[in-house]
Structures are given as structure tokens and as C-alpha cells.
Short mmCIF file of C-alpha atoms in Angstrom, two decimals:
data_model
loop_
_atom_site.label_atom_id
_atom_site.label_comp_id
_atom_site.label_asym_id
_atom_site.label_seq_id
_atom_site.Cartn_x
_atom_site.Cartn_y
_atom_site.Cartn_z
CA UNK Z 1 -9.48 22.76 -0.52
CA UNK Z 2 -9.00 25.77 1.72
CA UNK Z 3 -7.86 29.06 0.15
CA UNK Z 4 -4.09 29.56 0.09
CA UNK Z 5 -1.92 32.64 0.19
CA UNK Z 6 1.03 33.34 -2.04
CA UNK Z 7 3.47 32.88 0.85
CA UNK Z 8 1.90 29.53 1.80
CA UNK Z 9 2.30 28.32 -1.76
CA UNK Z 10 5.91 29.42 -2.07
CA UNK Z 11 6.92 28.00 1.32
CA UNK Z 12 5.25 24.64 0.58
CA UNK Z 13 7.55 23.79 -2.34
CA UNK Z 14 9.63 20.80 -1.21
CA UNK Z 15 11.77 20.33 -4.31
CA UNK Z 16 12.51 23.91 -5.35
CA UNK Z 17 15.32 26.25 -4.42
CA UNK Z 18 14.47 29.52 -2.72
CA UNK Z 19 15.14 31.30 -6.00
CA UNK Z 20 12.84 28.95 -7.94
CA UNK Z 21 10.11 29.37 -5.32
CA UNK Z 22 10.47 33.15 -5.48
CA UNK Z 23 10.40 33.23 -9.29
CA UNK Z 24 7.24 31.20 -9.95
CA UNK Z 25 4.19 33.06 -11.14
CA UNK Z 26 0.82 32.33 -9.59
CA UNK Z 27 -1.92 31.05 -11.88
CA UNK Z 28 -4.01 33.46 -13.90
CA UNK Z 29 -7.15 34.38 -11.98
CA UNK Z 30 -5.64 33.29 -8.65
CA UNK Z 31 -7.83 35.74 -6.71
CA UNK Z 32 -10.98 34.29 -8.29
CA UNK Z 33 -10.29 30.56 -7.85
CA UNK Z 34 -13.19 28.39 -6.68
CA UNK Z 35 -11.32 26.69 -3.85
CA UNK Z 36 -14.33 24.53 -2.93
CA UNK Z 37 -14.06 22.84 -6.36
CA UNK Z 38 -10.33 22.05 -6.09
CA UNK Z 39 -8.70 18.98 -4.58
CA UNK Z 40 -5.24 20.37 -5.27
CA UNK Z 41 -3.92 23.54 -6.85
CA UNK Z 42 -2.08 22.90 -10.09
CA UNK Z 43 -1.00 25.19 -12.92
CA UNK Z 44 1.64 25.80 -15.55
CA UNK Z 45 4.02 28.68 -15.04
CA UNK Z 46 3.03 31.36 -17.60
CA UNK Z 47 6.68 32.34 -18.08
CA UNK Z 48 7.83 28.76 -18.53
CA UNK Z 49 4.99 26.60 -19.92
CA UNK Z 50 7.01 23.38 -19.54
CA UNK Z 51 7.08 23.94 -15.78
CA UNK Z 52 4.14 22.96 -13.62
CA UNK Z 53 3.44 23.59 -9.98
CA UNK Z 54 1.18 21.46 -7.80
CA UNK Z 55 0.21 22.23 -4.19
CA UNK Z 56 -1.46 19.40 -2.31
CA UNK Z 57 -3.07 19.48 1.13
CA UNK Z 58 -1.68 16.58 3.16
CA UNK Z 59 -3.08 16.37 6.66
CA UNK Z 60 -2.26 19.63 8.41
CA UNK Z 61 0.45 20.64 5.95
CA UNK Z 62 0.86 21.58 2.32
CA UNK Z 63 3.22 19.85 -0.07
CA UNK Z 64 4.17 21.89 -3.10
CA UNK Z 65 5.91 20.19 -6.02
CA UNK Z 66 7.73 21.77 -8.94
CA UNK Z 67 7.27 19.66 -12.09
CA UNK Z 68 8.95 19.69 -15.48
CA UNK Z 69 6.99 18.52 -18.53
CA UNK Z 70 8.81 16.25 -20.93
CA UNK Z 71 9.48 17.67 -24.38
CA UNK Z 72 7.95 14.72 -26.21
CA UNK Z 73 4.27 13.83 -26.01
CA UNK Z 74 3.10 10.25 -25.48
CA UNK Z 75 2.77 8.44 -28.83
CA UNK Z 76 -0.69 7.13 -28.12
CA UNK Z 77 -3.56 8.58 -26.13
CA UNK Z 78 -2.49 8.36 -22.51
CA UNK Z 79 -4.62 8.26 -19.39
CA UNK Z 80 -3.99 10.65 -16.53
CA UNK Z 81 -2.69 8.70 -13.56
CA UNK Z 82 -4.38 11.08 -11.10
CA UNK Z 83 -7.98 11.49 -12.32
CA UNK Z 84 -7.94 8.37 -14.54
CA UNK Z 85 -10.58 9.94 -16.79
CA UNK Z 86 -11.05 7.99 -20.01
CA UNK Z 87 -12.94 10.85 -21.71
CA UNK Z 88 -10.34 13.56 -21.25
CA UNK Z 89 -11.09 16.99 -22.74
CA UNK Z 90 -7.37 17.84 -22.84
CA UNK Z 91 -4.12 16.01 -23.55
CA UNK Z 92 -2.02 14.17 -21.00
CA UNK Z 93 1.70 14.81 -20.63
CA UNK Z 94 4.59 13.28 -18.77
CA UNK Z 95 5.81 15.38 -15.85
CA UNK Z 96 8.93 14.71 -13.81
CA UNK Z 97 9.74 16.10 -10.38
CA UNK Z 98 13.05 16.14 -8.59
CA UNK Z 99 12.84 14.46 -5.22
CA UNK Z 100 13.21 16.64 -2.15
CA UNK Z 101 16.52 17.04 -0.36
CA UNK Z 102 19.82 15.40 -1.22
CA UNK Z 103 18.16 12.80 -3.45
CA UNK Z 104 16.85 15.53 -5.75
CA UNK Z 105 20.16 17.36 -5.76
CA UNK Z 106 21.76 14.06 -6.83
CA UNK Z 107 19.40 13.88 -9.81
CA UNK Z 108 16.75 11.46 -8.51
CA UNK Z 109 13.36 12.17 -10.04
CA UNK Z 110 9.89 10.70 -10.09
CA UNK Z 111 7.50 11.01 -13.02
CA UNK Z 112 3.83 10.63 -13.80
CA UNK Z 113 1.32 11.10 -16.61
CA UNK Z 114 -1.00 14.00 -15.78
CA UNK Z 115 -3.53 16.21 -17.55
CA UNK Z 116 -1.29 18.90 -19.06
CA UNK Z 117 -3.29 21.75 -17.54
CA UNK Z 118 -4.00 20.00 -14.21
CA UNK Z 119 -7.79 20.01 -14.64
CA UNK Z 120 -8.22 16.72 -12.76
CA UNK Z 121 -10.49 18.29 -10.11
CA UNK Z 122 -12.93 19.35 -12.84
CA UNK Z 123 -12.67 15.99 -14.61
CA UNK Z 124 -13.75 13.93 -11.60
CA UNK Z 125 -16.75 16.23 -11.06
CA UNK Z 126 -18.08 15.99 -14.62
CA UNK Z 127 -21.49 14.34 -14.99
CA UNK Z 128 -21.09 10.73 -16.10
CA UNK Z 129 -23.44 8.57 -18.13
CA UNK Z 130 -25.54 6.30 -15.93
CA UNK Z 131 -24.33 2.76 -16.72
CA UNK Z 132 -27.19 0.83 -15.08
CA UNK Z 133 -30.48 1.27 -13.28
CA UNK Z 134 -29.93 2.17 -9.63
CA UNK Z 135 -26.50 3.72 -10.23
CA UNK Z 136 -25.75 6.45 -7.68
CA UNK Z 137 -23.93 9.26 -9.53
CA UNK Z 138 -23.33 11.28 -6.34
CA UNK Z 139 -21.64 8.33 -4.62
CA UNK Z 140 -19.58 7.59 -7.74
CA UNK Z 141 -18.43 11.22 -7.94
CA UNK Z 142 -17.55 11.24 -4.23
CA UNK Z 143 -15.47 8.08 -4.75
CA UNK Z 144 -13.68 9.62 -7.76
CA UNK Z 145 -12.87 12.74 -5.73
CA UNK Z 146 -11.54 10.65 -2.84
CA UNK Z 147 -9.44 8.51 -5.20
CA UNK Z 148 -8.00 11.63 -6.87
CA UNK Z 149 -7.04 13.14 -3.53
CA UNK Z 150 -5.38 9.87 -2.48
CA UNK Z 151 -3.34 9.53 -5.69
CA UNK Z 152 -2.20 13.17 -5.77
CA UNK Z 153 -1.27 13.12 -2.07
CA UNK Z 154 0.68 9.87 -2.56
CA UNK Z 155 2.64 11.39 -5.45
CA UNK Z 156 3.42 14.55 -3.46
CA UNK Z 157 4.45 12.50 -0.41
CA UNK Z 158 6.71 10.37 -2.61
CA UNK Z 159 8.43 13.49 -3.96
CA UNK Z 160 8.76 14.92 -0.43
CA UNK Z 161 10.16 11.67 0.93
CA UNK Z 162 13.90 11.90 1.47
CA UNK Z 163 14.41 8.18 2.20
#
């Protein structure tokens, strides 16, 4: 992922009001992020921990999505729908996002199960056990990264869709 500026992040939010976009806080350590190790930028707002923000590169544009974490946690161990890591180091939570435009203003939302701290980019890059002789870990990691990017971009595009 290419480095982003604060104004790019705020202007990319498709389902937030101007006030909401202005009021979000950038993630801790924003200046020191390792952009080459990120497939999307995701964080929880330090002032409102139930609110998450995700910024996804999609072609030549950015799609930013404001998310709201559900108050209740899943009853059983859930799997993140983005990284699909079965050995998660952190819990998974349900996040809902208002759709962009009139649909969102009318209360239409879309939800997904995601790692609560949005560490999916790190999860897909973790070393995996080698399941069989001849297994190519580099190719497997590249496929996991590509799959993550596809799933996150599809979610962001779905939120941005006004149809």
C-alpha cells in the first residue's frame, strides 16, 4: 500500500458525514506505519473504541469506510471473513457499516466479522507450518495476500455502492 496523507484518508470516507470525517483520530504511530506491509489501513478510533475506520486502495482511488462494532461478541470463536486465519492471535468482532449515499441515510447497513484490531495484513504474512513436502510458503503467502486484498476491496466496494 502506498503512504497516505491525513487529507486523503478523510476525503476517502464514503459513508461518513463531513463532521464524522473531520472528527476521526488517526491511528497511533501513523507517521511510523510500515506501508509496504499493509494491504489496507484499518484502526479503531482511540476516542471511540467501538468505531473502526478502514481505508482500502481500489484501482486508482481510495475507499474509506466508517465501521461500528457490535456491542455483543460472537458466542463461539469466529473466523475473520477478510484474512480467514484459523490461528488468530486476537478476537474477531462483528462490524457494521452504513452504506454510502441515500441507502445509508435510510438505515441500510452491511456487516462482516473482522479481526477487532484490523491486523489482517500481519496475519496473512505470518509464517505457516509446512503441510507437505514441496509446499511453497512464498506462493501460499502471496495467494493469501491477494485473497485478502480481494475480500477487503469487495467489502469496501459494496459499502460504496449506491445501487
